[in-house]
XYZ file of C-alpha atoms in Angstrom:
351
model
C -16.847 -108.078 -5.731
C -18.617 -111.289 -4.939
C -20.698 -113.204 -7.342
C -23.490 -115.835 -6.965
C -23.412 -119.442 -8.230
C -26.843 -120.982 -7.389
C -27.076 -120.824 -3.669
C -23.344 -119.941 -2.931
C -21.800 -116.539 -2.706
C -18.312 -116.671 -4.328
C -15.712 -113.934 -3.728
C -12.485 -113.432 -5.535
C -9.243 -113.066 -3.680
C -8.595 -109.408 -3.679
C -4.939 -110.036 -4.491
C -5.773 -112.149 -7.582
C -3.940 -111.162 -10.739
C -2.841 -112.762 -14.049
C 0.422 -114.647 -14.159
C 0.858 -114.475 -17.938
C -0.499 -112.255 -20.675
C -0.767 -113.986 -24.048
C -0.509 -111.264 -26.667
C -1.575 -111.410 -30.353
C 0.481 -108.931 -32.275
C -0.850 -109.920 -35.754
C -3.917 -111.586 -37.221
C -2.193 -111.916 -40.720
C 0.323 -114.644 -41.688
C 2.921 -115.270 -44.381
C 2.121 -119.067 -44.569
C -1.222 -120.578 -45.960
C -1.784 -123.728 -43.957
C -5.043 -125.398 -45.221
C -6.081 -126.175 -41.601
C -5.476 -122.700 -39.992
C -8.228 -121.152 -38.012
C -7.874 -117.975 -39.798
C -9.429 -119.638 -42.925
C -12.793 -119.527 -41.162
C -12.736 -116.028 -39.746
C -16.274 -114.468 -39.878
C -15.370 -111.179 -38.185
C -12.781 -108.678 -39.307
C -10.446 -107.458 -36.687
C -7.309 -105.207 -36.721
C -4.423 -106.752 -38.569
C -1.782 -105.522 -36.005
C -1.734 -104.594 -32.416
C -0.612 -100.983 -32.334
C 2.569 -100.077 -30.451
C 0.921 -97.468 -28.151
C -1.518 -100.012 -26.775
C 1.254 -102.566 -26.264
C 3.480 -100.071 -24.568
C 0.713 -99.062 -22.130
C -0.092 -102.751 -21.538
C 3.571 -103.784 -20.993
C 4.390 -100.786 -18.500
C 1.345 -101.590 -16.507
C 2.400 -105.207 -16.147
C 5.859 -104.299 -14.647
C 5.970 -105.902 -11.220
C 2.660 -107.590 -11.716
C 2.948 -110.244 -14.462
C 5.705 -112.515 -14.808
C 5.372 -113.902 -18.186
C 4.421 -112.710 -21.749
C 3.588 -115.106 -24.669
C 3.480 -113.973 -28.196
C 1.116 -116.013 -30.304
C -2.374 -115.576 -32.004
C -4.250 -116.173 -35.121
C -1.524 -114.700 -37.100
C 2.266 -114.712 -37.249
C 3.581 -112.451 -34.435
C 6.794 -111.387 -36.197
C 4.974 -109.706 -39.047
C 3.869 -106.796 -36.801
C 5.913 -103.816 -38.061
C 6.770 -103.030 -34.454
C 7.454 -106.365 -33.221
C 11.269 -105.669 -32.741
C 10.241 -102.864 -30.307
C 7.644 -105.176 -28.600
C 10.421 -107.616 -27.994
C 12.827 -105.141 -26.670
C 10.242 -103.768 -24.149
C 9.188 -107.250 -23.116
C 12.732 -108.404 -22.244
C 13.014 -105.273 -20.054
C 9.793 -105.821 -18.184
C 9.002 -109.633 -17.946
C 10.897 -112.333 -16.386
C 10.013 -114.874 -19.233
C 9.195 -114.157 -22.973
C 7.725 -116.836 -24.951
C 7.650 -116.391 -28.789
C 5.394 -118.793 -30.747
C 6.363 -118.528 -34.362
C 6.381 -120.305 -37.711
C 10.137 -119.676 -37.767
C 10.330 -117.603 -41.076
C 11.781 -114.434 -39.540
C 13.581 -115.472 -36.480
C 17.079 -114.720 -38.163
C 15.976 -111.126 -38.587
C 15.444 -111.088 -34.930
C 18.632 -112.959 -33.865
C 20.350 -110.010 -32.316
C 17.791 -109.339 -29.817
C 17.034 -113.025 -29.133
C 20.637 -113.938 -28.615
C 21.062 -110.910 -26.169
C 18.172 -112.276 -23.852
C 18.562 -116.103 -23.961
C 18.148 -116.390 -20.164
C 14.651 -115.123 -20.583
C 13.550 -116.584 -23.965
C 11.538 -119.546 -24.702
C 11.255 -120.196 -28.462
C 8.301 -122.192 -29.775
C 8.321 -123.162 -33.468
C 5.599 -124.798 -35.595
C 7.457 -127.035 -37.879
C 6.131 -127.026 -41.431
C 8.934 -128.043 -43.659
C 12.811 -128.432 -44.053
C 13.225 -124.723 -44.595
C 11.942 -124.082 -41.186
C 14.294 -126.542 -39.551
C 17.286 -124.994 -41.580
C 16.393 -121.562 -40.184
C 16.207 -122.925 -36.619
C 19.507 -124.632 -37.130
C 21.177 -121.439 -38.117
C 19.885 -119.724 -34.976
C 21.130 -122.815 -32.834
C 24.512 -122.648 -34.399
C 24.801 -118.847 -33.271
C 23.712 -119.932 -29.733
C 26.248 -122.796 -29.579
C 29.161 -120.458 -30.847
C 28.363 -118.180 -27.904
C 28.662 -121.186 -25.454
C 25.025 -120.615 -24.271
C 21.725 -122.564 -24.231
C 18.241 -121.809 -25.349
C 14.799 -123.320 -24.305
C 13.146 -124.472 -27.427
C 9.872 -126.324 -28.216
C 8.798 -127.813 -31.526
C 5.028 -128.151 -32.392
C 4.705 -130.980 -35.016
C 1.210 -131.371 -36.589
C 0.131 -134.866 -37.305
C -2.515 -135.649 -39.919
C -3.498 -138.738 -41.946
C -1.553 -137.358 -44.820
C 1.819 -137.195 -42.905
C 1.594 -139.746 -40.121
C 3.784 -142.330 -42.117
C 6.569 -139.825 -42.147
C 6.207 -138.604 -38.588
C 9.037 -140.360 -37.157
C 11.482 -138.974 -39.746
C 10.077 -135.381 -39.051
C 10.369 -135.771 -35.280
C 13.939 -137.294 -35.719
C 15.119 -134.375 -37.601
C 13.897 -131.997 -34.837
C 16.056 -133.746 -32.181
C 19.157 -131.643 -32.769
C 17.323 -128.308 -32.246
C 14.565 -128.681 -29.648
C 14.226 -129.277 -25.974
C 10.752 -130.583 -26.170
C 8.782 -131.758 -29.158
C 5.009 -131.745 -28.960
C 2.873 -133.878 -31.507
C -0.516 -132.335 -31.930
C -3.698 -132.802 -33.886
C -5.230 -130.239 -36.182
C -8.632 -128.876 -35.129
C -10.798 -129.467 -38.245
C -12.124 -126.388 -39.730
C -14.040 -127.810 -42.681
C -15.132 -131.197 -44.241
C -11.673 -131.662 -45.891
C -9.784 -131.218 -42.863
C -12.144 -133.495 -40.964
C -10.910 -136.392 -43.291
C -7.338 -135.419 -42.724
C -7.694 -135.135 -38.848
C -6.109 -137.880 -36.597
C -8.802 -137.364 -33.865
C -10.404 -140.666 -33.206
C -8.219 -142.395 -35.878
C -6.550 -145.625 -34.675
C -4.011 -145.750 -37.341
C -2.631 -142.355 -36.436
C -2.814 -142.901 -32.791
C -0.875 -146.258 -33.175
C 1.783 -144.632 -35.177
C 2.337 -141.944 -32.519
C 2.248 -144.521 -29.725
C 4.824 -146.566 -31.500
C 7.240 -143.549 -31.978
C 6.924 -142.748 -28.308
C 7.427 -146.353 -26.965
C 9.938 -147.867 -29.328
C 11.981 -144.824 -29.942
C 11.700 -143.435 -26.303
C 15.157 -144.262 -25.063
C 16.595 -142.774 -28.299
C 14.840 -139.511 -27.640
C 15.626 -139.587 -24.061
C 19.363 -139.915 -24.686
C 19.251 -137.020 -27.131
C 18.160 -134.800 -24.347
C 14.805 -134.066 -25.890
C 11.333 -134.685 -24.450
C 8.899 -135.972 -27.017
C 5.122 -135.982 -26.038
C 1.755 -135.905 -27.640
C -1.828 -134.865 -27.097
C -4.532 -137.282 -26.820
C -6.379 -138.902 -29.783
C -9.426 -140.160 -28.282
C -11.808 -138.139 -26.094
C -11.761 -138.691 -22.380
C -14.728 -137.364 -20.634
C -12.799 -137.213 -17.426
C -10.248 -134.918 -19.118
C -11.064 -131.138 -18.761
C -8.353 -128.757 -17.766
C -8.104 -125.236 -19.311
C -4.601 -124.307 -20.040
C -5.440 -120.660 -19.752
C -7.161 -120.850 -16.417
C -4.544 -123.271 -15.035
C -1.863 -120.887 -16.058
C -3.760 -117.712 -14.889
C -3.386 -116.288 -18.342
C -5.349 -113.705 -20.298
C -5.463 -113.322 -24.107
C -5.088 -109.936 -25.546
C -6.428 -109.644 -29.200
C -4.646 -107.530 -31.874
C -7.287 -104.854 -31.340
C -6.605 -104.633 -27.584
C -9.623 -106.502 -26.344
C -9.055 -108.939 -23.590
C -10.442 -112.548 -23.909
C -10.444 -115.382 -21.548
C -8.489 -117.580 -23.955
C -7.307 -117.938 -27.645
C -10.181 -120.402 -28.414
C -12.855 -117.802 -27.774
C -10.958 -114.536 -28.633
C -12.220 -114.395 -32.326
C -15.214 -115.473 -34.446
C -14.393 -118.511 -36.387
C -15.831 -121.987 -37.199
C -14.715 -125.411 -36.615
C -15.811 -129.042 -37.360
C -15.683 -131.706 -34.750
C -17.541 -135.110 -35.212
C -18.505 -133.657 -38.585
C -20.582 -130.952 -36.868
C -20.060 -127.352 -37.862
C -19.621 -125.294 -34.657
C -19.396 -121.433 -34.549
C -17.233 -119.797 -32.039
C -18.681 -116.494 -30.856
C -15.858 -114.153 -29.625
C -15.951 -113.432 -25.825
C -14.229 -110.437 -24.436
C -14.215 -108.587 -21.019
C -12.577 -105.157 -21.760
C -10.024 -103.211 -23.669
C -6.475 -102.827 -22.466
C -6.193 -99.453 -24.120
C -8.502 -97.776 -21.694
C -8.659 -100.345 -18.794
C -5.923 -101.925 -16.605
C -5.501 -105.687 -16.853
C -5.930 -106.292 -13.060
C -9.290 -104.477 -13.338
C -10.272 -106.656 -16.277
C -9.172 -109.773 -14.518
C -11.271 -109.076 -11.535
C -14.275 -108.238 -13.413
C -17.192 -110.232 -11.822
C -18.346 -111.988 -15.002
C -14.752 -112.863 -15.931
C -14.053 -114.108 -12.439
C -17.235 -116.165 -12.411
C -16.308 -117.780 -15.775
C -12.778 -118.716 -14.507
C -14.278 -120.181 -11.405
C -16.787 -122.462 -13.451
C -13.938 -123.598 -15.648
C -11.676 -124.316 -12.675
C -14.353 -126.259 -11.000
C -15.144 -128.223 -14.358
C -18.684 -127.148 -14.308
C -19.268 -127.967 -18.137
C -20.915 -130.775 -19.883
C -18.946 -132.821 -22.447
C -20.729 -132.175 -25.681
C -18.270 -134.517 -27.576
C -19.495 -137.618 -26.131
C -23.105 -136.915 -25.331
C -25.533 -139.314 -27.119
C -27.629 -136.377 -28.288
C -24.686 -134.587 -30.010
C -26.002 -134.998 -33.479
C -29.407 -133.418 -32.583
C -28.586 -130.919 -29.946
C -28.449 -127.168 -31.095
C -26.533 -126.202 -27.790
C -23.397 -127.825 -29.431
C -23.606 -125.614 -32.373
C -21.815 -122.556 -30.813
C -20.145 -121.639 -27.567
C -22.913 -119.224 -26.575
C -24.796 -121.594 -24.304
C -24.835 -125.178 -22.990
C -27.382 -127.571 -21.450
C -26.161 -126.661 -17.959
C -26.983 -122.981 -18.347
C -23.514 -121.667 -18.935
C -22.922 -118.741 -21.017
C -20.410 -118.719 -22.661
C -19.607 -122.447 -22.778
C -16.324 -124.372 -22.933
C -18.209 -127.710 -23.412
C -16.609 -128.712 -26.730
C -13.255 -127.038 -26.385
C -10.593 -129.386 -27.932
C -7.837 -127.692 -25.953
C -9.325 -128.383 -22.602
C -10.007 -131.927 -23.625
C -6.410 -132.309 -24.608
C -7.142 -133.108 -28.192
C -4.764 -130.292 -29.433
C -1.837 -128.063 -28.208
C -2.847 -124.622 -26.685
C -0.079 -122.058 -27.110
C -0.255 -120.503 -23.698
């Protein structure tokens, strides 16, 4: 079904479908990170994605969707049916990506080790205990004479940037890729600890990447980072570029993780409210039907064409009410990605 953008009629390719589904098995977590988005939830959603909804979704995806990513506002492995979800996913999808805090991966080691050819493990590194757990899993992989694709997500803040090199160095033995990322501030306290627009943090990371680049390269690990300064020219949505759809723990389909729930963030010391945006429920609609929804298709088109202002460097940012939420922007978009820190490459997006 075509949709209209100003004087143009745009029609979606009738064969269009998502390449990836990003599934949120849980909105609860066994960690209590001070900068977590969950701390600013203002809407209550279901704690766990139920197994019947997931089974229906996964079976429909067979032969249609290549890749599934487990992530979300909570720790995926806490879902009481997560083992069954993994088993079904490895049978259906060509690639299974597990984003986790690492606390329960040893409990899943049997199923993970049986499916190393399809698995990508992404671990948020919080402490030495997490590295120890990952190390035990890697030892099991080595004893089998196999390989596993692993990625570490290391958060840099003003509090930890002086020890950042040591933390990255300790990750070299276990990970194929290490991504250094900023926190997205959620309150005034985390604004003070954020490295966004902080020259000291930025220089620390640049020195690590420059002076130790050869060392990391010879270790076989790729180390990279997000940006620390806003670049108006940079706007690329990881979800749209990956042709990915986010499935919330209640089965609602959202265009991305950023706009999947109601939460609040602080950027440039301005509180901004994220209003949830969804286009259907996978418990009673097929994902291809949702994907081809005219409003959802129009939204993806505008994002792909970068038809959004940049609220973060506008001279009126301290006065404009449009920037206070993602509901509208000054170009007439609704919803708006105008201040998304993930599309601006200020933070890692787990897609």
